[in-house]
Coordinates of C-alpha atoms and ligand atoms in Angstrom, one line a residue:
M1 CA 52.1 -162.6 -38.1
M2 CA 55.6 -161.8 -36.8
Q3 CA 56.3 -163.6 -33.5
S4 CA 57.3 -160.2 -31.9
D5 CA 53.8 -158.8 -32.6
F6 CA 52.1 -161.7 -30.9
N7 CA 51.9 -160.8 -27.2
P8 CA 48.7 -162.3 -25.7
Q9 CA 47.9 -161.8 -22.0
P10 CA 45.8 -164.8 -20.9
D11 CA 43.9 -164.4 -17.6
E12 CA 44.9 -166.2 -14.4
L13 CA 42.7 -169.2 -15.0
A14 CA 44.0 -169.7 -18.6
T15 CA 47.6 -169.3 -17.3
A16 CA 47.0 -172.0 -14.8
H17 CA 45.6 -174.2 -17.5
R18 CA 48.7 -173.5 -19.7
Q19 CA 51.0 -174.4 -16.9
A20 CA 49.2 -177.7 -16.2
A21 CA 49.2 -178.6 -19.9
T22 CA 52.9 -177.7 -20.1
Q23 CA 53.7 -179.8 -17.0
H24 CA 51.9 -182.7 -18.6
I25 CA 54.1 -182.4 -21.7
H26 CA 57.2 -182.2 -19.5
D27 CA 56.2 -185.5 -17.8
L28 CA 55.7 -187.2 -21.2
I29 CA 59.1 -185.9 -22.4
R30 CA 60.8 -187.3 -19.3
E31 CA 59.0 -190.6 -19.7
A32 CA 60.2 -190.7 -23.3
G33 CA 63.8 -190.2 -22.2
G34 CA 64.2 -186.5 -23.0
A35 CA 62.4 -185.9 -26.3
L36 CA 58.9 -186.5 -27.6
S37 CA 58.0 -186.8 -31.3
F38 CA 56.3 -183.7 -32.6
D39 CA 53.1 -185.6 -33.6
R40 CA 52.7 -186.9 -30.1
F41 CA 53.3 -183.4 -28.7
M42 CA 50.6 -182.0 -31.1
E43 CA 48.2 -184.8 -30.1
E44 CA 48.6 -184.1 -26.4
A45 CA 48.5 -180.3 -26.8
L46 CA 45.2 -180.7 -28.6
Y47 CA 43.5 -183.7 -27.0
A48 CA 45.1 -184.7 -23.7
P49 CA 42.1 -185.4 -21.4
G50 CA 41.2 -182.3 -19.4
L51 CA 44.2 -180.3 -20.7
G52 CA 44.3 -180.4 -24.5
Y53 CA 43.0 -177.4 -26.5
Y54 CA 40.0 -179.3 -27.9
V55 CA 38.9 -181.0 -24.6
A56 CA 39.4 -178.3 -22.0
G57 CA 36.2 -176.4 -22.3
A58 CA 37.1 -172.9 -23.4
S59 CA 35.1 -171.3 -26.2
K60 CA 36.9 -171.8 -29.5
F61 CA 34.6 -170.8 -32.3
G62 CA 33.2 -167.4 -33.2
A63 CA 33.9 -163.8 -32.0
T64 CA 34.7 -164.9 -28.4
G65 CA 36.8 -167.8 -29.5
D66 CA 39.9 -168.3 -31.6
F67 CA 38.6 -168.8 -35.1
L68 CA 35.5 -168.7 -37.2
T69 CA 34.6 -171.7 -39.4
A70 CA 32.2 -171.6 -42.4
P71 CA 29.2 -173.1 -40.6
E72 CA 29.7 -170.8 -37.7
S73 CA 29.5 -167.7 -39.9
G74 CA 25.9 -168.3 -40.9
S75 CA 23.6 -170.9 -42.4
L76 CA 24.4 -170.4 -46.1
F77 CA 27.2 -173.0 -46.1
A78 CA 24.9 -175.6 -44.7
K79 CA 22.1 -174.7 -47.2
C80 CA 24.5 -175.3 -50.1
L81 CA 25.7 -178.7 -48.6
A82 CA 22.0 -179.6 -48.0
R83 CA 21.4 -179.2 -51.7
E84 CA 24.2 -181.6 -52.5
I85 CA 23.1 -184.0 -49.9
E86 CA 19.5 -184.0 -51.1
G87 CA 20.7 -185.2 -54.5
L88 CA 22.5 -188.1 -52.8
L89 CA 19.6 -189.0 -50.5
D90 CA 17.4 -189.3 -53.6
V91 CA 19.6 -192.1 -55.0
I92 CA 20.8 -193.9 -51.8
P93 CA 17.9 -195.6 -50.1
G94 CA 18.2 -195.5 -46.3
A95 CA 21.2 -193.2 -46.4
Q96 CA 22.6 -191.9 -43.2
I97 CA 24.9 -188.9 -42.5
I98 CA 28.1 -189.3 -40.5
E99 CA 29.8 -186.0 -39.5
F100 CA 33.3 -186.0 -38.2
G101 CA 34.4 -183.3 -35.7
A102 CA 31.1 -181.5 -35.5
G103 CA 32.4 -178.5 -33.4
T104 CA 29.4 -176.8 -31.7
G105 CA 26.9 -178.8 -33.8
R106 CA 26.0 -175.8 -35.8
L107 CA 26.5 -177.4 -39.2
A108 CA 24.4 -180.5 -38.1
E109 CA 21.6 -178.2 -36.9
D110 CA 21.4 -176.1 -40.1
L111 CA 21.8 -179.1 -42.3
L112 CA 19.0 -181.0 -40.6
R113 CA 16.7 -177.9 -40.7
A114 CA 17.3 -177.4 -44.4
L115 CA 16.8 -181.1 -45.2
S116 CA 13.7 -181.3 -43.2
Q117 CA 12.2 -178.2 -44.9
N118 CA 12.5 -180.2 -48.1
H119 CA 11.2 -183.4 -46.5
Q120 CA 14.6 -185.1 -47.2
L121 CA 15.9 -186.3 -43.8
P122 CA 18.5 -189.0 -43.7
S123 CA 17.8 -192.3 -41.8
A124 CA 20.1 -191.1 -39.0
Y125 CA 22.6 -188.4 -38.3
R126 CA 25.7 -189.8 -36.6
I127 CA 28.6 -187.8 -35.1
M128 CA 32.1 -188.8 -34.4
E129 CA 33.7 -186.3 -32.1
L130 CA 36.9 -186.7 -30.1
S131 CA 36.3 -183.9 -27.7
P132 CA 33.9 -184.8 -24.7
D133 CA 33.4 -181.1 -24.1
L134 CA 32.3 -180.4 -27.7
Q135 CA 30.2 -183.6 -27.6
R136 CA 28.3 -182.1 -24.6
Q137 CA 27.7 -178.9 -26.5
Q138 CA 26.5 -180.8 -29.6
K139 CA 24.1 -182.9 -27.4
E140 CA 22.6 -179.7 -25.8
R141 CA 22.0 -178.3 -29.3
L142 CA 20.9 -181.4 -31.2
E143 CA 18.9 -183.6 -28.9
P144 CA 16.0 -181.2 -28.7
L145 CA 16.2 -180.8 -32.5
A146 CA 16.2 -184.6 -33.0
R147 CA 13.0 -184.8 -30.9
E148 CA 11.4 -181.9 -32.9
L149 CA 12.2 -183.4 -36.3
G150 CA 11.7 -187.1 -35.2
I151 CA 15.2 -188.1 -36.4
Q152 CA 17.9 -190.2 -34.7
V153 CA 21.0 -188.3 -33.8
Q154 CA 23.7 -190.5 -32.3
W155 CA 27.3 -190.1 -31.1
L156 CA 29.8 -192.7 -32.0
S157 CA 33.0 -193.4 -30.1
E158 CA 34.4 -195.5 -33.0
M159 CA 33.7 -196.2 -36.6
P160 CA 30.5 -198.2 -37.1
A161 CA 31.1 -201.9 -37.1
E162 CA 28.7 -202.4 -40.0
R163 CA 29.3 -201.0 -43.5
V164 CA 27.1 -197.9 -44.2
D165 CA 25.3 -196.3 -47.1
G166 CA 25.3 -192.6 -46.9
I167 CA 27.3 -189.4 -46.7
M168 CA 30.3 -188.6 -44.6
L169 CA 31.3 -185.0 -43.8
A170 CA 34.4 -183.5 -42.4
N171 CA 34.7 -179.7 -42.3
E172 CA 38.0 -178.3 -40.9
V173 CA 38.8 -181.7 -39.2
V174 CA 41.8 -183.0 -41.1
D175 CA 43.8 -179.8 -40.4
A176 CA 43.5 -180.7 -36.7
F177 CA 45.1 -184.2 -37.1
P178 CA 48.6 -184.4 -35.6
V179 CA 51.5 -184.2 -38.1
T180 CA 55.1 -185.2 -38.1
R181 CA 57.5 -182.3 -38.9
F182 CA 60.8 -182.7 -40.8
R183 CA 63.8 -180.9 -42.0
V184 CA 65.9 -181.7 -45.1
E185 CA 69.6 -181.9 -44.5
K186 CA 72.2 -183.2 -47.0
N187 CA 69.4 -184.8 -49.0
R188 CA 68.4 -186.7 -45.9
I189 CA 65.7 -186.1 -43.2
R190 CA 65.7 -185.1 -39.6
R191 CA 62.4 -185.5 -37.7
A192 CA 61.3 -182.9 -35.3
R193 CA 60.9 -183.7 -31.6
V194 CA 60.2 -181.6 -28.6
R195 CA 62.4 -181.2 -25.5
I196 CA 62.2 -179.4 -22.2
E197 CA 63.6 -175.9 -22.3
G198 CA 63.4 -174.0 -18.9
E199 CA 59.7 -173.8 -18.0
G200 CA 58.6 -174.4 -21.5
V201 CA 59.6 -176.6 -24.4
D202 CA 61.6 -176.2 -27.6
W203 CA 62.4 -178.0 -30.9
D204 CA 64.8 -180.9 -30.9
W205 CA 65.9 -182.8 -34.0
T206 CA 66.7 -186.5 -34.4
E207 CA 70.4 -187.3 -34.5
D208 CA 70.0 -189.7 -37.4
L209 CA 69.8 -188.5 -41.0
L210 CA 67.0 -190.7 -42.4
A211 CA 67.2 -192.0 -46.0
D212 CA 63.8 -193.7 -46.0
G213 CA 60.2 -193.1 -44.9
A214 CA 57.4 -190.8 -46.1
E215 CA 59.3 -187.6 -45.5
F216 CA 62.3 -188.8 -47.4
E217 CA 60.1 -189.8 -50.4
I218 CA 58.5 -186.3 -50.3
A219 CA 61.9 -184.6 -50.2
Q220 CA 63.1 -186.7 -53.2
A221 CA 59.8 -186.3 -55.2
H222 CA 59.8 -182.5 -54.8
N223 CA 63.5 -182.0 -54.9
L224 CA 63.4 -180.1 -51.6
P225 CA 66.6 -178.1 -50.8
D226 CA 68.7 -178.2 -47.6
G227 CA 67.1 -176.4 -44.7
Y228 CA 63.5 -177.0 -46.0
E229 CA 61.0 -177.7 -43.2
S230 CA 57.5 -179.0 -43.6
E231 CA 55.0 -181.5 -42.4
V232 CA 53.4 -184.8 -43.4
C233 CA 50.2 -186.2 -41.9
P234 CA 50.2 -190.1 -42.0
R235 CA 47.0 -190.2 -39.9
A236 CA 45.1 -188.5 -42.7
S237 CA 45.8 -191.4 -45.1
A238 CA 44.9 -194.0 -42.4
W239 CA 41.7 -192.1 -41.7
V240 CA 40.7 -192.1 -45.4
R241 CA 41.4 -195.8 -45.6
E242 CA 39.1 -196.4 -42.5
L243 CA 36.3 -194.4 -44.2
A244 CA 36.8 -196.4 -47.4
N245 CA 36.4 -199.7 -45.4
T246 CA 33.2 -198.4 -43.7
L247 CA 31.4 -196.9 -46.7
R248 CA 29.5 -199.4 -48.8
R249 CA 27.8 -196.8 -51.1
G250 CA 27.8 -193.1 -51.0
A251 CA 30.0 -190.0 -50.8
I252 CA 32.6 -188.4 -48.5
L253 CA 33.0 -184.6 -48.5
I254 CA 36.2 -183.2 -47.0
I255 CA 36.4 -179.5 -46.7
D256 CA 39.5 -177.8 -45.4
Y257 CA 42.4 -175.4 -46.2
G258 CA 45.1 -177.0 -48.2
Y259 CA 46.7 -177.7 -51.5
P260 CA 47.6 -180.5 -54.0
A261 CA 51.1 -181.9 -53.2
E262 CA 52.9 -179.9 -55.9
E263 CA 51.8 -176.7 -54.2
Y264 CA 52.1 -178.0 -50.7
Y265 CA 55.8 -178.7 -51.2
L266 CA 56.7 -175.6 -53.2
P267 CA 60.3 -174.3 -52.7
D268 CA 58.8 -171.0 -51.4
R269 CA 56.9 -172.8 -48.6
A270 CA 60.2 -173.6 -46.9
Q271 CA 58.8 -173.3 -43.3
G272 CA 55.8 -175.6 -43.9
T273 CA 52.2 -174.8 -43.0
L274 CA 52.1 -175.2 -39.2
R275 CA 49.9 -172.5 -37.7
C276 CA 48.5 -171.7 -34.3
H277 CA 45.3 -169.7 -33.6
Y278 CA 44.6 -167.8 -30.4
R279 CA 41.9 -165.2 -30.1
H280 CA 41.8 -164.6 -33.9
Q281 CA 45.5 -164.1 -34.2
A282 CA 47.6 -166.6 -36.2
H283 CA 51.3 -167.3 -35.6
N284 CA 53.6 -170.3 -36.0
D285 CA 55.0 -171.1 -32.6
P286 CA 53.3 -174.3 -31.3
F287 CA 55.1 -174.0 -27.9
R288 CA 53.7 -170.6 -26.9
L289 CA 50.3 -171.3 -25.3
I290 CA 50.2 -175.0 -24.8
G291 CA 46.6 -176.1 -24.2
L292 CA 45.2 -172.7 -25.0
Q293 CA 45.8 -172.3 -28.7
D294 CA 44.8 -174.4 -31.7
I295 CA 47.6 -176.0 -33.7
T296 CA 46.9 -176.9 -37.3
C297 CA 48.4 -177.7 -40.6
H298 CA 47.2 -177.3 -44.2
V299 CA 45.9 -180.5 -45.8
N300 CA 47.7 -182.3 -48.6
F301 CA 44.8 -183.2 -50.8
S302 CA 46.9 -185.3 -53.2
Q303 CA 47.8 -187.5 -50.3
L304 CA 44.1 -187.9 -49.4
S305 CA 43.2 -188.6 -53.0
D306 CA 46.0 -191.3 -53.3
A307 CA 44.9 -193.0 -50.1
A308 CA 41.3 -192.9 -51.3
Q309 CA 42.0 -194.5 -54.7
S310 CA 44.3 -197.2 -53.3
S311 CA 41.4 -198.2 -50.9
G312 CA 38.6 -198.5 -53.4
L313 CA 37.1 -195.0 -53.5
S314 CA 36.9 -192.8 -56.5
V315 CA 37.5 -189.1 -56.6
L316 CA 34.2 -187.4 -57.5
G317 CA 35.6 -183.9 -57.6
Y318 CA 38.1 -181.4 -56.2
T319 CA 37.7 -177.6 -56.3
S320 CA 37.8 -174.4 -54.3
Q321 CA 35.2 -173.6 -51.7
E322 CA 34.2 -170.6 -53.8
A323 CA 33.5 -172.7 -56.9
Y324 CA 31.8 -175.4 -54.9
L325 CA 29.3 -173.2 -53.1
L326 CA 28.6 -171.1 -56.2
S327 CA 27.8 -174.3 -58.1
L328 CA 25.3 -175.3 -55.4
G329 CA 23.4 -172.0 -55.6
L330 CA 25.0 -169.9 -52.8
L331 CA 23.8 -166.7 -54.5
D332 CA 20.2 -168.0 -54.8
F333 CA 20.2 -168.8 -51.1
A334 CA 21.6 -165.4 -50.2
S335 CA 19.0 -163.6 -52.3
F336 CA 16.1 -165.6 -50.7
T337 CA 17.0 -163.7 -47.5
N338 CA 16.4 -160.4 -49.3
T339 CA 14.8 -158.2 -46.7
D340 CA 14.3 -154.5 -45.9
D341 CA 16.2 -155.0 -42.7
E342 CA 19.5 -153.3 -43.5
R343 CA 21.4 -155.2 -40.8
T344 CA 20.4 -158.6 -42.1
R345 CA 21.3 -157.6 -45.6
I346 CA 24.8 -156.4 -44.5
A347 CA 25.3 -159.6 -42.5
K348 CA 24.3 -161.8 -45.4
A349 CA 26.6 -159.9 -47.8
Q350 CA 29.5 -160.3 -45.3
E351 CA 28.8 -164.0 -45.0
V352 CA 28.8 -164.5 -48.8
K353 CA 32.1 -162.6 -49.0
R354 CA 33.7 -164.6 -46.2
L355 CA 32.8 -167.9 -47.9
V356 CA 33.8 -167.1 -51.4
L357 CA 36.2 -164.2 -51.7
P358 CA 39.7 -165.5 -52.7
S359 CA 41.2 -163.2 -50.0
Q360 CA 39.0 -164.9 -47.4
M361 CA 37.9 -168.6 -47.4
G362 CA 37.0 -168.9 -51.1
E363 CA 40.4 -170.1 -52.5
S364 CA 42.4 -171.3 -49.5
F365 CA 39.6 -173.8 -48.6
K366 CA 39.0 -176.7 -50.9
V367 CA 36.4 -179.4 -51.3
L368 CA 37.4 -183.0 -52.0
A369 CA 34.6 -185.4 -52.8
L370 CA 35.2 -189.2 -52.7
G371 CA 32.7 -191.8 -53.5
K372 CA 31.8 -195.5 -53.9
G373 CA 29.1 -197.3 -55.7
A374 CA 27.0 -196.8 -58.8
G375 CA 25.0 -193.7 -59.6
I376 CA 26.7 -191.3 -57.2
S377 CA 27.1 -187.9 -58.8
L378 CA 27.5 -184.5 -57.4
D379 CA 26.5 -181.0 -58.5
G380 CA 29.1 -179.0 -56.6
F381 CA 31.8 -179.4 -59.2
S382 CA 29.8 -178.1 -62.2
L383 CA 31.5 -174.7 -62.4
R384 CA 35.0 -175.9 -62.0
D385 CA 36.6 -179.3 -61.2
R386 CA 40.4 -179.3 -60.5
T387 CA 40.8 -183.1 -59.9
L388 CA 43.6 -183.2 -62.5
S389 CA 45.7 -180.9 -60.2
L390 CA 45.8 -183.6 -57.5
Ligands
LIG1 C1 38.4 -176.8 -36.2 S1 37.1 -177.8 -35.5 C2 35.9 -177.8 -36.7 C3 34.5 -177.9 -36.2 C4 33.4 -178.0 -37.2 N1 33.5 -179.0 -38.1 C5 33.2 -176.6 -37.8 O1 33.4 -176.6 -39.0 O2 32.8 -175.7 -37.2 C6 37.8 -179.4 -35.5 C7 36.9 -180.4 -34.9 O3 37.4 -181.8 -35.2 C8 37.4 -182.6 -34.1 N2 38.3 -183.7 -34.3 C9 39.7 -183.6 -34.5 N3 40.2 -184.8 -34.8 C10 39.1 -185.6 -34.9 C11 39.0 -187.0 -35.2 N4 40.1 -187.8 -35.5 N5 37.8 -187.6 -35.2 C12 36.7 -186.8 -34.9 N6 36.7 -185.5 -34.6 C13 37.9 -184.9 -34.6 C14 37.7 -181.5 -33.0 O4 37.4 -182.0 -31.7 C15 36.7 -180.4 -33.4 O5 35.4 -180.7 -33.1

C-alpha cells in the first residue's frame, strides 16, 4: 500500500511500547557509534527481550492480530501435511518431528490430532521457538493435548546435541529472519544502516562502496542496475547448514513466500521485498511502528537449496503451495467436511480458496523439501515439481 494511506492509530499502551522499543534502538545506535546495521535493527525490532514484536505479548495471528497464516486459517493445511508426514513415519523408525517457530501451536495441535486419528504418532514432537511469549501460548495449548494423546511434546532452546531421524518443519519462519539490505551504486555496494532521526530512526548508508561480499556477488550475477535495492539473508543459509548437521535421516519442509534467485532479483523488483504488517495492512517502512509491527522479507529459495546441497542434503522437491496441497488431497479433505450447515460449507470453501488461489496464498507461497538418507520420498510434488527453477 502507499505510505500515505497507512495511518494507524495505536492505543496508549501500544504507543508506550513503541516508544520504549524505539528508545532501545536509539541506545543501541549510540553504543554502535551512530549507526546500526539493518540486520541488527531488524533482529532487535522483532526479538529484543520484552520489546521486540515477537516477544512482547500482543496478539499477532488471526482476525485480531496482524496477519493470518495457513495453519491459523483452518485445519486443512495440517491435514495435508499429516498425509505427507505419515508416509515418512512409515519408513523412518522412531522418527520425531521438530517444528521451528510454531506460532500459537495451532499447526502442532492439528497435525498431532490428524496423525493420532490414523495411529501414526511420531516418537516425540519438539518445538524450537524464539519467543518466550509464543512458547507460553504453545505450552497452554499443547501440554494438555500431549497428556491426552500420550505423546512427548518438548521445547528446545537450541538444536538437539544428538543427530535426529525425523521430519523438520518451518512454516513462515524464514521470512522472519533478519536480513541485510543493500543498494547498488556504480557497480559497487552500499549496505543499509539505521541512524537516529528526531524521535525516530531513518536509513543511513555505509560510506564505503564494497566490491566483495554476498551482496556484491548477487549484484554481479544478476546484473543489477544502479539504484537497485534489495536484501540478502545470510542467516537462512547458516540455519539450513545447522539443520543438515542435525538431521541423520529424514526430511525438512520449508514453507514460505518467496522466489528462486532469478525472480528474486528481477530488474522490476528494484525496491526489494521488505514488508511490514500491522493489523492486516502491509507497507514497506520498517521504522514506522517499531516493536508493534512485523517486519519480513521474501525467501530466496535458490539460496536455501544451495546451502542444503553444499551441506549434504538433497532437494526432494520445490513447488507452489497450491500444487503441494492439491497433490496431498486438499480437495478430498475439504469434501469430507461436507455438511448441511451452510456456514461450515462457506468457511471451508473460503479456507480452500485462501490456501490455493494464485491471488491469495497459492502461488506466492512455496514449499521446499530437503532430505537425507535412503528411501525418503514425498507425495506433495506429484502434480508439479519446479526444482529445476531453483
Ligand atoms: C510468522 S510466525 C509463523 C508462526 C507459525 N509457524 C504459523 O505458521 O502460524 C514466525 C514464527 O517464527 C518464530 N521464529 C522466528 N525466528 C526463529 C528462529 N530462528 N527459530 C525459531 N523460531 C523462530 C517466531 O517467534 C514465530 O513463532
